[in-house]
Structures are given as structure tokens and as C-alpha cells.
Amino acid sequence: MKLYWCEQTRAFRIVWMLEELGEPYERIRVGIRDGENRDDPDFRAASPMGKVPAISDGSTRLWDSGAICLYLADKYPKDGLGVPIDDPRRGEFLQWLMFTNSVIEPAMVERFMNLEPKPSSYGHGSFDSMIAVLERGVAGGPWIMGERFTAADVLIGSSVHVMDLFGILPDSPLLKDYVERCRDRPALQKALVLDRPA
């Protein structure tokens, strides 16, 4: 499996996910800022928009961190990072898996950029409402799905980590404890080392 990535981008989520799985993969750097490998035909086949992360796994090519995490969780069920399709909690898992890209990130951008919420953003809700939902989600913890760490924690945990780094994570004991549990995971520690600029 090839992972097209660039340091200090959302691609670190997929490095974290792959490290959790312990499956072999090859990282191919695509320089979002310096142009390295941006025109590589294999990368462009995996990511027509030229964005990272993207993967190439045999004949399967995917971009978007949520789609990739779901694909990997389903491909490697023995690792327990997904929820089987016939499990009653599959819908809840998918809901949390999609929450990062559809709700957390738009709200984060508004907060980080000091943008006033606009009616067009009401679909994802306000930053404060997103935080309240996250707090309820981890309250039954230790993970978003309860006792089991899943791919949803990779996505959500990466966003909470970034909010903390950028100083926009509210003073929430629930979320501070959650992000520390994520940071204690060896796979995240390795992903963060690999994410450092060369």
C-alpha cells in the first residue's frame, strides 16, 4: 500500500491509522508547499485534485482522510478499528467517523480564523455546539465509542490534538483527558515523529 502524504497536513491521520493497524505501507511525500511529486501520475490517479492524504492499494485508489480510515478499518477487521456492517453500532460509528470532516473542521476554521459564523455555516453548527457534542461523545469514554478505540478516534483525536496545539481547545477536562489518552498511544507518538518536517 502506498500512502501519499505531506508533513503537517491531515495526512498524519492516515499515518496514525496505519501505525495502529501495524500493516506495511510505503510513504511517498507529496510536497504541498514545494511541489515535490505533485505531478506524479500515480499520485494524480489516487488524488485527482492533487490533495493529500491519498492511498493506492492494488487497484484501489482513495483520497479523503475519512474515506481512507473507513476503507482501512473495513479492510483489516481483525484489528478492531472499525465496526462490522451488521453490528447495531455501525451507524453510530459512521456518524462519528464523518463528524470530523463535516462538523469539527469547519467549526475549527471559523474559530481559528476569528470568523463570525454565517447562516451558511449553520449546517455544521457553531464551534461551541460542536465542542458540547464532542464532550458528550467522550463522556462515556474512554473513547468515542466507549471502551473500544476505533478509526473514529483517529479522526476526532487528530482534530482535538490540532485544536489544542493551535490554542483553540476550550478548557474542557473531558477533551483534555481524551487528547492525552490519544497522545499516550504508541501509534500516535510514532505518527507525530514521522510528521516532523525534514
Tab-separated table of C-alpha atoms in Angstrom:
chain	number	residue	atom	x	y	z
A	1	MET	CA	0.000	0.000	0.000
A	2	LYS	CA	1.240	3.468	-0.893
A	3	LEU	CA	0.338	6.494	1.191
A	4	TYR	CA	0.737	9.859	-0.463
A	5	TRP	CA	1.309	12.337	2.318
A	6	CYS	CA	2.952	15.592	3.324
A	7	GLU	CA	4.119	16.538	6.785
A	8	GLN	CA	1.925	18.817	8.877
A	9	THR	CA	-1.247	18.071	6.924
A	10	ARG	CA	-4.304	15.912	7.522
A	11	ALA	CA	-2.253	13.041	6.095
A	12	PHE	CA	-0.770	12.461	9.545
A	13	ARG	CA	-4.137	10.927	10.460
A	14	ILE	CA	-3.576	8.169	7.948
A	15	VAL	CA	-0.036	7.571	9.184
A	16	TRP	CA	-1.557	7.213	12.669
A	17	MET	CA	-4.248	4.853	11.362
A	18	LEU	CA	-1.719	2.691	9.520
A	19	GLU	CA	0.544	2.591	12.562
A	20	GLU	CA	-2.424	1.468	14.693
A	21	LEU	CA	-3.055	-1.329	12.198
A	22	GLY	CA	0.590	-2.355	12.040
A	23	GLU	CA	0.254	-3.118	8.336
A	24	PRO	CA	3.136	-2.420	5.953
A	25	TYR	CA	2.908	0.707	3.839
A	26	GLU	CA	5.145	2.994	1.847
A	27	ARG	CA	5.039	6.736	2.489
A	28	ILE	CA	5.505	8.850	-0.608
A	29	ARG	CA	5.963	12.522	0.144
A	30	VAL	CA	3.983	14.933	-1.973
A	31	GLY	CA	5.218	18.448	-1.393
A	32	ILE	CA	2.102	20.523	-0.989
A	33	ARG	CA	4.284	23.585	-0.464
A	34	ASP	CA	7.352	22.759	-2.583
A	35	GLY	CA	5.753	20.763	-5.419
A	36	GLU	CA	7.675	17.507	-4.904
A	37	ASN	CA	5.837	14.635	-6.662
A	38	ARG	CA	2.732	16.802	-7.269
A	39	ASP	CA	2.630	15.763	-10.922
A	40	ASP	CA	3.484	12.101	-10.325
A	41	PRO	CA	0.953	10.141	-12.435
A	42	ASP	CA	0.400	7.530	-9.720
A	43	PHE	CA	-0.345	10.248	-7.178
A	44	ARG	CA	-2.688	12.032	-9.594
A	45	ALA	CA	-4.503	8.739	-10.245
A	46	ALA	CA	-5.037	8.363	-6.495
A	47	SER	CA	-5.864	12.038	-5.924
A	48	PRO	CA	-7.238	13.845	-8.982
A	49	MET	CA	-7.421	17.107	-7.020
A	50	GLY	CA	-3.775	16.814	-6.002
A	51	LYS	CA	-4.522	16.731	-2.280
A	52	VAL	CA	-3.144	14.573	0.499
A	53	PRO	CA	-3.774	12.139	2.009
A	54	ALA	CA	-4.363	9.618	-0.738
A	55	ILE	CA	-3.662	5.914	-0.968
A	56	SER	CA	-3.042	3.382	-3.675
A	57	ASP	CA	-3.747	-0.198	-2.629
A	58	GLY	CA	-3.595	-2.531	-5.603
A	59	SER	CA	-6.331	-1.280	-7.921
A	60	THR	CA	-7.984	0.767	-5.158
A	61	ARG	CA	-7.240	4.468	-5.079
A	62	LEU	CA	-8.735	6.782	-2.487
A	63	TRP	CA	-8.412	10.298	-1.214
A	64	ASP	CA	-10.022	11.993	1.825
A	65	SER	CA	-8.993	11.024	5.338
A	66	GLY	CA	-12.483	9.891	6.356
A	67	ALA	CA	-12.880	7.618	3.345
A	68	ILE	CA	-9.388	6.197	3.817
A	69	CYS	CA	-9.917	5.487	7.527
A	70	LEU	CA	-13.202	3.707	6.787
A	71	TYR	CA	-11.597	1.688	3.982
A	72	LEU	CA	-8.705	0.618	6.213
A	73	ALA	CA	-10.953	-0.220	9.177
A	74	ASP	CA	-13.112	-2.408	6.938
A	75	LYS	CA	-10.148	-3.979	5.135
A	76	TYR	CA	-8.452	-5.022	8.383
A	77	PRO	CA	-11.344	-6.051	10.666
A	78	LYS	CA	-9.120	-8.187	12.895
A	79	ASP	CA	-7.597	-5.004	14.328
A	80	GLY	CA	-10.966	-3.837	15.645
A	81	LEU	CA	-10.678	-0.238	14.452
A	82	GLY	CA	-13.990	-0.496	12.627
A	83	VAL	CA	-17.456	-1.725	13.452
A	84	PRO	CA	-18.810	-4.594	11.319
A	85	ILE	CA	-21.588	-3.675	8.911
A	86	ASP	CA	-24.073	-5.968	10.680
A	87	ASP	CA	-23.286	-4.566	14.148
A	88	PRO	CA	-26.084	-2.392	15.602
A	89	ARG	CA	-23.483	0.298	16.447
A	90	ARG	CA	-22.240	0.610	12.840
A	91	GLY	CA	-24.406	3.690	12.249
A	92	GLU	CA	-23.072	5.404	15.361
A	93	PHE	CA	-19.517	4.578	14.255
A	94	LEU	CA	-20.126	6.072	10.796
A	95	GLN	CA	-21.708	9.155	12.347
A	96	TRP	CA	-18.634	9.822	14.493
A	97	LEU	CA	-16.284	8.942	11.629
A	98	MET	CA	-17.873	11.622	9.434
A	99	PHE	CA	-18.186	14.181	12.245
A	100	THR	CA	-14.588	15.369	11.856
A	101	ASN	CA	-14.714	16.455	8.227
A	102	SER	CA	-18.326	17.627	8.211
A	103	VAL	CA	-18.618	19.380	11.598
A	104	ILE	CA	-15.366	19.670	13.566
A	105	GLU	CA	-13.139	21.072	10.828
A	106	PRO	CA	-15.499	23.788	9.540
A	107	ALA	CA	-16.112	24.934	13.126
A	108	MET	CA	-12.353	24.857	13.845
A	109	VAL	CA	-11.611	27.036	10.825
A	110	GLU	CA	-14.207	29.597	11.881
A	111	ARG	CA	-12.761	29.745	15.399
A	112	PHE	CA	-9.108	29.773	14.345
A	113	MET	CA	-9.671	32.479	11.735
A	114	ASN	CA	-11.907	34.502	14.095
A	115	LEU	CA	-14.693	34.380	11.525
A	116	GLU	CA	-18.192	35.271	12.531
A	117	PRO	CA	-20.486	32.290	11.975
A	118	LYS	CA	-22.681	32.874	8.935
A	119	PRO	CA	-26.070	31.391	8.159
A	120	SER	CA	-24.352	29.236	5.525
A	121	SER	CA	-22.395	27.549	8.328
A	122	TYR	CA	-25.425	26.557	10.343
A	123	GLY	CA	-25.310	23.123	8.737
A	124	HIS	CA	-22.239	22.289	10.787
A	125	GLY	CA	-23.255	24.280	13.842
A	126	SER	CA	-21.205	26.627	15.948
A	127	PHE	CA	-17.834	25.894	17.493
A	128	ASP	CA	-19.414	25.823	20.949
A	129	SER	CA	-22.151	23.391	19.913
A	130	MET	CA	-19.543	21.143	18.267
A	131	ILE	CA	-17.494	21.132	21.493
A	132	ALA	CA	-20.604	20.291	23.541
A	133	VAL	CA	-21.380	17.322	21.270
A	134	LEU	CA	-17.768	16.125	21.486
A	135	GLU	CA	-17.826	16.347	25.273
A	136	ARG	CA	-20.992	14.248	25.405
A	137	GLY	CA	-19.372	11.799	22.991
A	138	VAL	CA	-16.300	11.187	25.123
A	139	ALA	CA	-18.105	11.391	28.474
A	140	GLY	CA	-18.911	7.669	28.334
A	141	GLY	CA	-15.293	7.007	27.297
A	142	PRO	CA	-12.512	6.441	27.414
A	143	TRP	CA	-13.077	6.522	23.627
A	144	ILE	CA	-15.733	7.961	21.358
A	145	MET	CA	-17.386	4.520	21.017
A	146	GLY	CA	-16.987	3.729	24.707
A	147	GLU	CA	-14.412	1.162	25.766
A	148	ARG	CA	-13.050	0.486	22.284
A	149	PHE	CA	-10.620	2.683	20.356
A	150	THR	CA	-11.722	2.937	16.700
A	151	ALA	CA	-10.910	4.759	13.481
A	152	ALA	CA	-13.343	7.450	14.645
A	153	ASP	CA	-10.876	8.239	17.440
A	154	VAL	CA	-8.088	8.615	14.894
A	155	LEU	CA	-10.057	11.295	13.078
A	156	ILE	CA	-11.576	13.006	16.102
A	157	GLY	CA	-8.430	12.657	18.208
A	158	SER	CA	-6.316	14.235	15.477
A	159	SER	CA	-8.650	17.232	15.349
A	160	VAL	CA	-8.725	17.650	19.131
A	161	HIS	CA	-4.908	17.411	19.108
A	162	VAL	CA	-4.702	20.184	16.493
A	163	MET	CA	-7.203	22.360	18.380
A	164	ASP	CA	-5.005	22.008	21.449
A	165	LEU	CA	-1.824	22.863	19.504
A	166	PHE	CA	-3.454	25.964	17.999
A	167	GLY	CA	-4.769	27.108	21.369
A	168	ILE	CA	-8.443	26.910	20.442
A	169	LEU	CA	-9.396	23.889	22.546
A	170	PRO	CA	-11.593	25.173	25.371
A	171	ASP	CA	-10.709	24.411	28.968
A	172	SER	CA	-12.577	21.112	28.933
A	173	PRO	CA	-11.345	18.418	31.321
A	174	LEU	CA	-13.174	15.795	29.240
A	175	LEU	CA	-11.454	16.786	25.996
A	176	LYS	CA	-8.066	17.438	27.626
A	177	ASP	CA	-8.142	13.937	29.136
A	178	TYR	CA	-9.293	12.472	25.816
A	179	VAL	CA	-6.474	14.066	23.824
A	180	GLU	CA	-3.927	12.913	26.419
A	181	ARG	CA	-5.205	9.329	26.081
A	182	CYS	CA	-4.770	9.668	22.329
A	183	ARG	CA	-1.250	11.067	22.744
A	184	ASP	CA	-0.343	8.161	25.007
A	185	ARG	CA	-0.936	5.718	22.150
A	186	PRO	CA	2.358	4.475	20.662
A	187	ALA	CA	0.942	4.669	17.124
A	188	LEU	CA	0.146	8.374	17.512
A	189	GLN	CA	3.556	9.019	19.033
A	190	LYS	CA	5.198	7.383	16.004
A	191	ALA	CA	2.937	9.274	13.582
A	192	LEU	CA	3.892	12.577	15.198
A	193	VAL	CA	7.601	11.763	14.857
A	194	LEU	CA	7.104	10.879	11.183
A	195	ASP	CA	5.131	14.112	10.697
A	196	ARG	CA	8.049	16.374	11.596
A	197	PRO	CA	9.496	18.395	8.723
A	198	ALA	CA	12.788	17.046	7.382
